[in-house]
């Protein structure tokens, strides 16, 4: 009589389970990437372009600095109400800690984003010594950036920065639309009193600065949406002009002995000052270098006068007002890849071009770009960043058409590779454990086919990117 071997039965069961999982895993690997299953669209997104353009808040930013200055200088006085976080009193206490001997602001145009740097020489006036200082970022600049970087002028090391007061949510009531209102006085509406207060940062120094001693610090940041279209419409091939708003003075929490602003223009272009203010002027001190100032004895939180520069710029002005991400994780680790979908709402704020957009229009754009003429404010390509492990890239539009060929630059960075394509809709499969997709701000250009400059308030382009990770 023969008995059953329990070990053999368990082995057979494990072997069968192994083959089932292997078949499922192989099937998931060779199966379709399921892009259509994970695509999603939101047709209800509305972009209020007036509240997106930072230049429309230039006058409000100056007004906010003026209001905060009054609060700070009169903090604690009867009838004077401080900000809820006590910022006015803090500015009043710290105003005597430092004196800015010199401050130079450098602005590089017409790059996107715009790089701004402040070079400051500070003198400590506090008897106990100084180990930190406050940096003021006006509202219209703070709404374009997510932070600043501070660097010690001697050691070149990066200093610790802390945001102690962020800007408030943008209010449409505080919009000062350009160019229609460029010479009109900003309405001193009570609703805008604290809406356009600046952002305030605290910069921690490497070591305590002794009384009457000096230190050098460089503060840098980037403006993500610096330009607004100057013309309401363009003819094909016509030179596009954009507006860039800035204050004549460098707002600071301390008294400044001298300050000035240098504009470094990267190419030959026409630059004009659109302002009736007395001090809003530029002087060309060298080839492609313009100077505003110098200004002497500048008190705390002084903005000076709003200054609008108009410059030649044939580039598109696209940005991403909204980004949505969807992540789908399979129940079984062997059943497939993790699906990650990113939905971008993209807006091209360049001046609309008159006439019907067609393939002939696109050919004319290509000819104009080759000859360095106008027309480049159309978006005809994109450079997206993918993790190095991304493979089997497939690009498609919203109705399933395949996109044009793409080029891959694997040397874009250590962790990412750059993909140059002609359409926004794309998909990718990651074949190894991997990295997070880059943030929207890392994408240089976003496009569906050839995207003409959008009609203001209405035209919005959308896209999705899906990749899989196992």
Tab-separated table of C-alpha atoms in Angstrom:
chain	number	residue	atom	x	y	z
A	1	UNK	CA	0.000	0.000	0.000
A	2	UNK	CA	1.414	3.307	-1.091
A	3	UNK	CA	1.091	6.556	0.973
A	4	UNK	CA	1.010	10.116	-0.261
A	5	UNK	CA	4.102	12.363	0.017
A	6	UNK	CA	2.943	15.744	1.470
A	7	UNK	CA	6.234	17.424	0.572
A	8	UNK	CA	5.805	16.581	-3.104
A	9	UNK	CA	2.307	18.061	-3.149
A	10	UNK	CA	3.500	21.317	-1.599
A	11	UNK	CA	6.337	21.520	-4.103
A	12	UNK	CA	3.917	21.015	-6.995
A	13	UNK	CA	1.621	23.727	-5.654
A	14	UNK	CA	4.489	26.231	-5.314
A	15	UNK	CA	5.721	25.393	-8.814
A	16	UNK	CA	2.251	25.936	-10.262
A	17	UNK	CA	1.909	29.235	-8.428
A	18	UNK	CA	5.315	30.308	-9.739
A	19	UNK	CA	4.314	29.612	-13.341
A	20	UNK	CA	1.010	31.471	-12.919
A	21	UNK	CA	2.789	34.554	-11.587
A	22	UNK	CA	5.433	34.313	-14.310
A	23	UNK	CA	2.787	34.171	-17.039
A	24	UNK	CA	0.948	37.149	-15.512
A	25	UNK	CA	4.187	39.119	-15.250
A	26	UNK	CA	5.211	38.369	-18.842
A	27	UNK	CA	1.729	39.242	-20.064
A	28	UNK	CA	1.816	42.564	-18.238
A	29	UNK	CA	5.253	43.336	-19.645
A	30	UNK	CA	4.252	42.773	-23.263
A	31	UNK	CA	0.734	44.145	-22.954
A	32	UNK	CA	-0.315	47.512	-24.309
A	33	UNK	CA	0.709	50.398	-22.073
A	34	UNK	CA	-2.909	51.339	-21.480
A	35	UNK	CA	-2.392	55.021	-22.142
A	36	UNK	CA	-5.945	55.652	-23.256
A	37	UNK	CA	-7.238	54.075	-20.056
A	38	UNK	CA	-5.402	56.600	-17.928
A	39	UNK	CA	-5.857	59.732	-19.963
A	40	UNK	CA	-8.086	62.360	-18.445
A	41	UNK	CA	-9.085	65.869	-19.416
A	42	UNK	CA	-10.572	68.819	-17.621
A	43	UNK	CA	-12.437	71.159	-19.947
A	44	UNK	CA	-13.647	73.390	-17.133
A	45	UNK	CA	-10.300	75.086	-16.462
A	46	UNK	CA	-10.528	78.857	-16.881
A	47	UNK	CA	-7.443	81.076	-16.754
A	48	UNK	CA	-7.959	84.702	-15.723
A	49	UNK	CA	-5.005	86.093	-17.611
A	50	UNK	CA	-5.204	89.499	-15.909
A	51	UNK	CA	-4.434	87.910	-12.547
A	52	UNK	CA	-1.657	85.782	-14.061
A	53	UNK	CA	0.353	88.668	-15.512
A	54	UNK	CA	2.726	89.956	-12.867
A	55	UNK	CA	3.085	93.352	-14.533
A	56	UNK	CA	-0.560	94.081	-13.710
A	57	UNK	CA	0.407	94.067	-10.024
A	58	UNK	CA	3.404	96.385	-10.340
A	59	UNK	CA	1.484	99.427	-9.134
A	60	UNK	CA	-0.197	97.393	-6.407
A	61	UNK	CA	3.218	96.140	-5.264
A	62	UNK	CA	4.460	99.718	-4.901
A	63	UNK	CA	1.309	100.600	-2.995
A	64	UNK	CA	1.743	97.586	-0.706
A	65	UNK	CA	5.323	98.591	0.106
A	66	UNK	CA	4.208	102.131	0.884
A	67	UNK	CA	1.441	100.880	3.173
A	68	UNK	CA	3.739	98.450	4.978
A	69	UNK	CA	6.309	101.217	5.434
A	70	UNK	CA	3.725	103.375	7.198
A	71	UNK	CA	2.741	100.451	9.414
A	72	UNK	CA	6.370	99.717	10.297
A	73	UNK	CA	7.357	103.316	11.038
A	74	UNK	CA	4.319	103.881	13.239
A	75	UNK	CA	4.050	100.438	14.804
A	76	UNK	CA	2.779	100.642	18.373
A	77	UNK	CA	1.428	104.172	17.965
A	78	UNK	CA	-2.198	104.814	19.004
A	79	UNK	CA	-4.650	104.084	16.208
A	80	UNK	CA	-2.105	102.204	14.078
A	81	UNK	CA	-3.012	98.578	13.469
A	82	UNK	CA	-0.144	96.189	12.828
A	83	UNK	CA	-0.352	93.198	10.501
A	84	UNK	CA	-1.839	90.040	12.084
A	85	UNK	CA	1.613	88.425	12.231
A	86	UNK	CA	3.259	91.500	13.781
A	87	UNK	CA	5.439	92.159	10.739
A	88	UNK	CA	5.362	95.937	11.167
A	89	UNK	CA	6.778	95.783	14.694
A	90	UNK	CA	9.450	93.305	13.615
A	91	UNK	CA	10.561	95.574	10.772
A	92	UNK	CA	10.684	98.518	13.168
A	93	UNK	CA	12.873	96.597	15.635
A	94	UNK	CA	15.286	95.351	12.987
A	95	UNK	CA	15.658	98.532	10.914
A	96	UNK	CA	18.568	99.711	13.085
A	97	UNK	CA	20.509	96.438	12.917
A	98	UNK	CA	22.056	97.033	9.507
A	99	UNK	CA	23.001	99.736	7.064
A	100	UNK	CA	23.373	98.872	3.380
A	101	UNK	CA	26.465	100.665	2.122
A	102	UNK	CA	25.848	99.685	-1.489
A	103	UNK	CA	23.401	97.486	-3.381
A	104	UNK	CA	23.485	96.570	-7.059
A	105	UNK	CA	20.697	94.665	-8.767
A	106	UNK	CA	21.518	92.776	-11.983
A	107	UNK	CA	18.715	91.808	-14.376
A	108	UNK	CA	19.433	89.682	-17.455
A	109	UNK	CA	17.094	90.237	-20.433
A	110	UNK	CA	15.345	88.866	-22.474
A	111	UNK	CA	15.851	85.392	-21.000
A	112	UNK	CA	13.045	83.155	-19.741
A	113	UNK	CA	12.993	82.901	-16.804
A	114	UNK	CA	14.683	86.181	-15.901
A	115	UNK	CA	17.658	85.870	-13.566
A	116	UNK	CA	17.875	88.603	-10.905
A	117	UNK	CA	20.723	89.027	-8.428
A	118	UNK	CA	21.317	91.551	-5.628
A	119	UNK	CA	24.908	92.264	-4.570
A	120	UNK	CA	24.916	93.960	-1.170
A	121	UNK	CA	27.539	95.292	1.217
A	122	UNK	CA	26.025	95.440	4.705
A	123	UNK	CA	27.393	97.151	7.807
A	124	UNK	CA	26.347	95.879	11.237
A	125	UNK	CA	25.048	98.595	13.593
A	126	UNK	CA	23.811	96.356	16.411
A	127	UNK	CA	25.924	96.476	19.567
A	128	UNK	CA	25.533	92.742	20.202
A	129	UNK	CA	26.562	91.920	16.645
A	130	UNK	CA	24.463	90.702	13.700
A	131	UNK	CA	23.866	87.126	12.597
A	132	UNK	CA	20.903	87.484	10.200
A	133	UNK	CA	19.099	90.041	8.049
A	134	UNK	CA	15.742	90.476	6.321
A	135	UNK	CA	15.299	90.498	2.544
A	136	UNK	CA	12.246	92.084	0.914
A	137	UNK	CA	10.783	90.716	-2.328
A	138	UNK	CA	8.053	92.916	-3.903
A	139	UNK	CA	4.671	91.339	-4.552
A	140	UNK	CA	4.876	91.323	-8.358
A	141	UNK	CA	8.201	89.451	-8.174
A	142	UNK	CA	7.238	87.144	-5.305
A	143	UNK	CA	4.249	85.857	-7.305
A	144	UNK	CA	6.668	84.592	-9.972
A	145	UNK	CA	9.151	82.703	-7.819
A	146	UNK	CA	9.099	80.024	-5.154
A	147	UNK	CA	12.111	81.220	-3.192
A	148	UNK	CA	15.487	82.930	-3.136
A	149	UNK	CA	19.090	81.799	-2.759
A	150	UNK	CA	21.606	83.681	-0.598
A	151	UNK	CA	25.373	83.277	-1.040
A	152	UNK	CA	28.156	84.582	1.174
A	153	UNK	CA	30.289	87.023	-0.785
A	154	UNK	CA	33.601	85.840	0.692
A	155	UNK	CA	33.276	82.093	1.249
A	156	UNK	CA	30.829	81.580	-1.676
A	157	UNK	CA	28.856	79.167	0.497
A	158	UNK	CA	25.066	79.012	0.400
A	159	UNK	CA	23.340	80.599	3.376
A	160	UNK	CA	20.229	79.362	5.127
A	161	UNK	CA	17.053	81.169	4.035
A	162	UNK	CA	13.695	81.128	5.807
A	163	UNK	CA	10.424	82.558	4.498
A	164	UNK	CA	8.836	84.439	7.393
A	165	UNK	CA	5.976	86.031	5.448
A	166	UNK	CA	4.526	84.849	2.149
A	167	UNK	CA	2.378	86.927	-0.178
A	168	UNK	CA	-1.407	86.776	-0.014
A	169	UNK	CA	-3.649	85.287	-2.684
A	170	UNK	CA	-3.978	87.465	-5.767
A	171	UNK	CA	-7.152	89.561	-5.883
A	172	UNK	CA	-8.704	90.670	-9.152
A	173	UNK	CA	-9.704	93.984	-7.541
A	174	UNK	CA	-6.018	94.909	-7.339
A	175	UNK	CA	-5.306	94.367	-11.041
A	176	UNK	CA	-3.856	97.388	-12.821
A	177	UNK	CA	-4.081	96.342	-16.471
A	178	UNK	CA	-1.400	97.457	-18.910
A	179	UNK	CA	-1.076	99.034	-21.384
A	180	UNK	CA	-4.506	100.709	-21.084
A	181	UNK	CA	-3.808	101.940	-17.548
A	182	UNK	CA	-0.090	102.531	-17.926
A	183	UNK	CA	-0.300	106.241	-17.130
A	184	UNK	CA	-3.275	106.189	-14.775
A	185	UNK	CA	-2.992	106.423	-11.005
A	186	UNK	CA	-3.500	103.192	-9.132
A	187	UNK	CA	-6.703	103.191	-7.119
A	188	UNK	CA	-5.890	103.129	-3.415
A	189	UNK	CA	-8.591	100.601	-2.664
A	190	UNK	CA	-8.890	99.423	0.928
A	191	UNK	CA	-9.227	95.832	-0.289
A	192	UNK	CA	-5.699	96.047	-1.682
A	193	UNK	CA	-4.135	97.424	1.487
A	194	UNK	CA	-2.491	94.178	2.534
A	195	UNK	CA	-3.110	92.117	-0.610
A	196	UNK	CA	0.083	93.355	-2.243
A	197	UNK	CA	2.369	93.259	0.780
A	198	UNK	CA	5.815	91.892	-0.140
A	199	UNK	CA	7.313	88.542	0.775
A	200	UNK	CA	9.859	88.715	3.601
A	201	UNK	CA	12.801	86.329	3.998
A	202	UNK	CA	15.273	85.868	6.834
A	203	UNK	CA	18.856	85.094	5.774
A	204	UNK	CA	21.083	83.438	8.386
A	205	UNK	CA	24.775	84.351	8.145
A	206	UNK	CA	27.620	81.880	8.637
A	207	UNK	CA	29.002	83.772	11.626
A	208	UNK	CA	28.147	86.769	13.764
A	209	UNK	CA	29.257	90.084	12.281
A	210	UNK	CA	30.803	92.382	14.872
A	211	UNK	CA	29.560	95.984	15.328
A	212	UNK	CA	30.804	98.388	12.625
A	213	UNK	CA	32.068	95.427	10.570
A	214	UNK	CA	30.826	94.687	7.051
A	215	UNK	CA	29.856	91.615	5.062
A	216	UNK	CA	29.009	90.913	1.422
A	217	UNK	CA	25.994	88.865	0.394
A	218	UNK	CA	24.525	87.943	-2.991
A	219	UNK	CA	20.815	87.105	-3.236
A	220	UNK	CA	19.528	85.426	-6.404
A	221	UNK	CA	16.142	84.366	-7.731
A	222	UNK	CA	14.331	83.697	-11.000
A	223	UNK	CA	11.166	85.326	-12.337
A	224	UNK	CA	9.059	82.654	-14.011
A	225	UNK	CA	6.475	84.833	-15.812
A	226	UNK	CA	8.334	88.092	-16.409
A	227	UNK	CA	6.855	89.297	-19.700
A	228	UNK	CA	3.480	90.414	-20.979
A	229	UNK	CA	2.588	91.004	-24.659
A	230	UNK	CA	2.714	94.684	-25.615
A	231	UNK	CA	0.771	94.449	-28.900
A	232	UNK	CA	-2.803	93.245	-28.967
A	233	UNK	CA	-2.198	91.569	-32.379
A	234	UNK	CA	0.663	90.902	-34.780
A	235	UNK	CA	1.015	90.355	-38.481
A	236	UNK	CA	2.924	87.227	-39.434
A	237	UNK	CA	6.624	88.102	-39.407
A	238	UNK	CA	6.118	91.307	-37.405
A	239	UNK	CA	8.455	91.960	-34.483
A	240	UNK	CA	6.875	91.076	-31.147
A	241	UNK	CA	7.342	93.490	-28.238
A	242	UNK	CA	6.894	92.464	-24.625
A	243	UNK	CA	6.637	94.469	-21.405
A	244	UNK	CA	8.756	93.899	-18.311
A	245	UNK	CA	7.806	95.642	-15.074
A	246	UNK	CA	10.184	96.610	-12.280
A	247	UNK	CA	10.599	99.242	-9.555
A	248	UNK	CA	13.304	101.888	-9.819
A	249	UNK	CA	14.457	101.255	-6.232
A	250	UNK	CA	15.431	98.073	-4.414
A	251	UNK	CA	12.987	97.654	-1.513
A	252	UNK	CA	14.850	96.846	1.678
A	253	UNK	CA	14.241	96.554	5.406
A	254	UNK	CA	17.199	98.883	6.062
A	255	UNK	CA	18.546	102.288	5.115
A	256	UNK	CA	20.682	102.217	1.955
A	257	UNK	CA	23.518	104.628	1.276
A	258	UNK	CA	23.565	103.895	-2.461
A	259	UNK	CA	21.833	101.498	-4.838
A	260	UNK	CA	21.445	100.966	-8.583
A	261	UNK	CA	20.152	98.496	-11.157
A	262	UNK	CA	22.036	97.114	-14.158
A	263	UNK	CA	20.157	95.565	-17.089
A	264	UNK	CA	22.287	93.157	-19.107
A	265	UNK	CA	20.822	92.578	-22.567
A	266	UNK	CA	21.938	89.308	-24.123
A	267	UNK	CA	21.462	90.384	-27.746
A	268	UNK	CA	20.976	93.427	-29.933
A	269	UNK	CA	17.412	94.617	-29.417
A	270	UNK	CA	15.414	97.771	-28.958
A	271	UNK	CA	14.681	98.640	-25.335
A	272	UNK	CA	12.403	101.516	-24.359
A	273	UNK	CA	11.072	102.892	-21.076
A	274	UNK	CA	7.292	103.306	-21.061
A	275	UNK	CA	6.783	105.642	-18.110
A	276	UNK	CA	6.125	109.282	-17.331
A	277	UNK	CA	7.939	109.070	-13.992
A	278	UNK	CA	10.986	111.264	-13.527
A	279	UNK	CA	13.445	108.636	-12.272
A	280	UNK	CA	12.280	105.783	-14.507
A	281	UNK	CA	15.090	106.244	-17.014
A	282	UNK	CA	17.967	104.175	-18.371
A	283	UNK	CA	21.498	105.113	-19.363
A	284	UNK	CA	23.595	102.896	-21.630
A	285	UNK	CA	26.965	102.636	-19.863
A	286	UNK	CA	28.444	99.933	-22.118
A	287	UNK	CA	27.425	97.808	-25.067
A	288	UNK	CA	24.144	96.081	-24.136
A	289	UNK	CA	24.405	97.227	-20.494
A	290	UNK	CA	21.934	99.801	-19.171
A	291	UNK	CA	21.927	101.520	-15.780
A	292	UNK	CA	19.061	102.826	-13.645
A	293	UNK	CA	20.398	105.054	-10.886
A	294	UNK	CA	22.427	105.350	-8.738
A	295	UNK	CA	20.075	106.505	-6.003
A	296	UNK	CA	21.374	107.836	-2.699
A	297	UNK	CA	20.008	107.643	0.866
A	298	UNK	CA	17.113	105.272	0.270
A	299	UNK	CA	14.899	104.611	3.285
A	300	UNK	CA	13.424	101.264	4.231
A	301	UNK	CA	10.630	99.739	2.111
A	302	UNK	CA	11.009	102.380	-0.585
A	303	UNK	CA	9.953	101.162	-4.027
A	304	UNK	CA	10.613	104.311	-5.980
A	305	UNK	CA	8.567	104.498	-9.153
A	306	UNK	CA	7.097	101.726	-11.315
A	307	UNK	CA	9.057	101.341	-14.550
A	308	UNK	CA	7.873	99.399	-17.602
A	309	UNK	CA	10.454	98.315	-20.163
A	310	UNK	CA	9.424	97.194	-23.644
A	311	UNK	CA	11.845	94.964	-25.506
A	312	UNK	CA	12.002	92.817	-28.636
A	313	UNK	CA	11.157	89.194	-27.946
A	314	UNK	CA	10.164	86.649	-30.588
A	315	UNK	CA	9.793	83.813	-28.114
A	316	UNK	CA	6.577	82.187	-27.004
A	317	UNK	CA	5.262	83.083	-23.544
A	318	UNK	CA	3.819	79.767	-22.414
A	319	UNK	CA	3.452	78.722	-18.813
A	320	UNK	CA	1.546	76.157	-16.763
A	321	UNK	CA	-1.151	77.621	-14.511
A	322	UNK	CA	-2.355	74.169	-13.420
A	323	UNK	CA	-0.901	70.687	-13.114
A	324	UNK	CA	-2.718	67.507	-12.069
A	325	UNK	CA	-1.189	64.103	-11.375
A	326	UNK	CA	-2.869	60.688	-11.199
A	327	UNK	CA	-1.077	57.592	-9.885
A	328	UNK	CA	-2.484	54.083	-10.334
A	329	UNK	CA	-0.826	51.260	-8.383
A	330	UNK	CA	-1.717	47.620	-9.290
A	331	UNK	CA	-2.985	45.325	-6.553
A	332	UNK	CA	-0.431	42.646	-7.392
A	333	UNK	CA	3.233	43.669	-7.821
A	334	UNK	CA	3.546	41.209	-10.730
A	335	UNK	CA	0.436	42.368	-12.580
A	336	UNK	CA	1.862	45.407	-14.305
A	337	UNK	CA	3.489	48.790	-13.952
A	338	UNK	CA	2.628	51.782	-11.843
A	339	UNK	CA	0.787	54.247	-14.087
A	340	UNK	CA	1.550	57.935	-13.527
A	341	UNK	CA	-0.368	60.518	-15.565
A	342	UNK	CA	0.398	64.237	-15.503
A	343	UNK	CA	-2.117	66.678	-16.944
A	344	UNK	CA	-0.771	70.116	-17.832
A	345	UNK	CA	-2.870	73.187	-18.523
A	346	UNK	CA	-0.669	75.264	-20.806
A	347	UNK	CA	-1.202	78.871	-21.861
A	348	UNK	CA	0.747	80.748	-24.536
A	349	UNK	CA	0.452	84.437	-23.657
A	350	UNK	CA	2.269	85.755	-26.729
A	351	UNK	CA	0.587	88.332	-28.965
A	352	UNK	CA	-1.993	86.654	-31.260
A	353	UNK	CA	-1.099	86.632	-34.953
A	354	UNK	CA	-3.661	87.839	-37.474
A	355	UNK	CA	-4.910	85.525	-40.182
A	356	UNK	CA	-5.736	81.836	-40.540
A	357	UNK	CA	-3.318	79.331	-39.052
A	358	UNK	CA	-2.324	76.572	-41.492
A	359	UNK	CA	0.606	74.444	-42.611
A	360	UNK	CA	1.710	77.288	-44.861
A	361	UNK	CA	1.750	79.514	-41.793
A	362	UNK	CA	3.986	76.987	-40.062
A	363	UNK	CA	6.372	76.948	-43.039
A	364	UNK	CA	6.509	80.742	-42.932
A	365	UNK	CA	7.311	80.587	-39.223
A	366	UNK	CA	10.184	78.176	-39.892
A	367	UNK	CA	11.551	80.460	-42.609
A	368	UNK	CA	11.326	83.500	-40.338
A	369	UNK	CA	13.098	81.688	-37.501
A	370	UNK	CA	15.891	80.601	-39.849
A	371	UNK	CA	16.314	84.230	-40.920
A	372	UNK	CA	16.061	85.508	-37.303
A	373	UNK	CA	12.867	87.384	-38.074
A	374	UNK	CA	9.562	87.522	-36.243
A	375	UNK	CA	7.105	84.668	-35.870
A	376	UNK	CA	8.807	82.628	-33.188
A	377	UNK	CA	6.053	83.229	-30.648
A	378	UNK	CA	4.383	80.060	-31.951
A	379	UNK	CA	5.268	76.926	-30.001
A	380	UNK	CA	6.311	74.171	-32.402
A	381	UNK	CA	8.287	71.797	-30.181
A	382	UNK	CA	9.017	70.836	-26.603
A	383	UNK	CA	11.957	69.682	-24.531
A	384	UNK	CA	10.719	67.356	-21.788
A	385	UNK	CA	12.774	65.707	-19.069
A	386	UNK	CA	12.364	62.012	-18.310
A	387	UNK	CA	14.168	59.742	-15.842
A	388	UNK	CA	17.142	57.989	-17.405
A	389	UNK	CA	15.349	54.612	-17.127
A	390	UNK	CA	12.469	55.719	-19.375
A	391	UNK	CA	12.133	53.656	-22.569
A	392	UNK	CA	9.617	52.744	-25.264
A	393	UNK	CA	8.506	56.358	-25.522
A	394	UNK	CA	5.308	56.856	-27.488
A	395	UNK	CA	3.858	60.235	-28.330
A	396	UNK	CA	0.273	60.873	-29.296
A	397	UNK	CA	-2.322	63.615	-29.464
A	398	UNK	CA	-5.820	63.747	-28.005
A	399	UNK	CA	-7.374	61.781	-30.894
A	400	UNK	CA	-4.719	59.084	-31.039
A	401	UNK	CA	-2.492	60.349	-33.857
A	402	UNK	CA	1.169	59.454	-33.555
A	403	UNK	CA	3.524	62.366	-33.156
A	404	UNK	CA	6.640	63.124	-35.158
A	405	UNK	CA	10.031	61.572	-34.439
A	406	UNK	CA	11.886	62.652	-31.343
A	407	UNK	CA	15.507	63.083	-30.322
A	408	UNK	CA	16.889	61.946	-26.976
A	409	UNK	CA	19.750	63.647	-25.175
A	410	UNK	CA	20.874	61.260	-22.436
A	411	UNK	CA	23.435	63.761	-21.167
A	412	UNK	CA	20.887	66.349	-20.031
A	413	UNK	CA	21.702	65.539	-16.397
A	414	UNK	CA	22.766	62.659	-14.190
A	415	UNK	CA	19.207	61.576	-13.355
A	416	UNK	CA	17.226	62.783	-16.370
A	417	UNK	CA	17.385	62.710	-20.139
A	418	UNK	CA	15.944	65.343	-22.463
A	419	UNK	CA	13.443	64.377	-25.158
A	420	UNK	CA	12.881	66.781	-28.069
A	421	UNK	CA	9.529	66.214	-29.800
A	422	UNK	CA	6.911	68.090	-31.761
A	423	UNK	CA	3.841	67.316	-29.659
A	424	UNK	CA	2.802	67.612	-26.046
A	425	UNK	CA	0.957	64.322	-25.667
A	426	UNK	CA	3.401	61.654	-24.685
A	427	UNK	CA	3.740	58.340	-22.900
A	428	UNK	CA	6.655	56.342	-21.562
A	429	UNK	CA	7.330	53.084	-19.808
A	430	UNK	CA	9.896	52.847	-17.063
A	431	UNK	CA	11.543	49.458	-17.048
A	432	UNK	CA	13.272	49.821	-13.692
A	433	UNK	CA	12.648	51.198	-10.277
A	434	UNK	CA	12.772	54.832	-10.778
A	435	UNK	CA	12.582	58.361	-10.006
A	436	UNK	CA	9.803	60.904	-9.740
A	437	UNK	CA	8.814	62.807	-12.863
A	438	UNK	CA	10.255	66.365	-12.885
A	439	UNK	CA	8.043	69.234	-11.811
A	440	UNK	CA	6.188	71.271	-14.428
A	441	UNK	CA	8.641	74.115	-14.109
A	442	UNK	CA	11.405	71.833	-15.437
A	443	UNK	CA	9.714	71.547	-18.827
A	444	UNK	CA	11.073	74.138	-21.209
A	445	UNK	CA	8.357	74.153	-23.848
A	446	UNK	CA	4.990	72.453	-24.126
A	447	UNK	CA	3.127	72.060	-27.373
A	448	UNK	CA	0.374	70.245	-29.222
A	449	UNK	CA	1.416	70.284	-32.850
A	450	UNK	CA	2.041	73.962	-33.536
A	451	UNK	CA	0.360	76.136	-30.934
A	452	UNK	CA	-0.296	79.701	-32.071
A	453	UNK	CA	-0.353	82.470	-29.475
A	454	UNK	CA	-3.533	82.136	-27.481
A	455	UNK	CA	-6.466	84.489	-27.670
A	456	UNK	CA	-6.511	86.141	-24.292
A	457	UNK	CA	-8.926	84.726	-21.707
A	458	UNK	CA	-10.055	81.852	-23.946
A	459	UNK	CA	-7.508	79.666	-25.727
A	460	UNK	CA	-5.930	76.991	-23.541
A	461	UNK	CA	-3.795	74.050	-24.629
A	462	UNK	CA	-3.724	70.862	-22.585
A	463	UNK	CA	-1.536	67.811	-22.425
A	464	UNK	CA	-0.848	64.611	-20.608
A	465	UNK	CA	2.229	62.559	-19.978
A	466	UNK	CA	2.049	58.970	-18.787
A	467	UNK	CA	4.820	56.610	-17.857
A	468	UNK	CA	4.974	53.294	-16.063
A	469	UNK	CA	7.242	52.230	-13.252
A	470	UNK	CA	7.671	48.745	-11.889
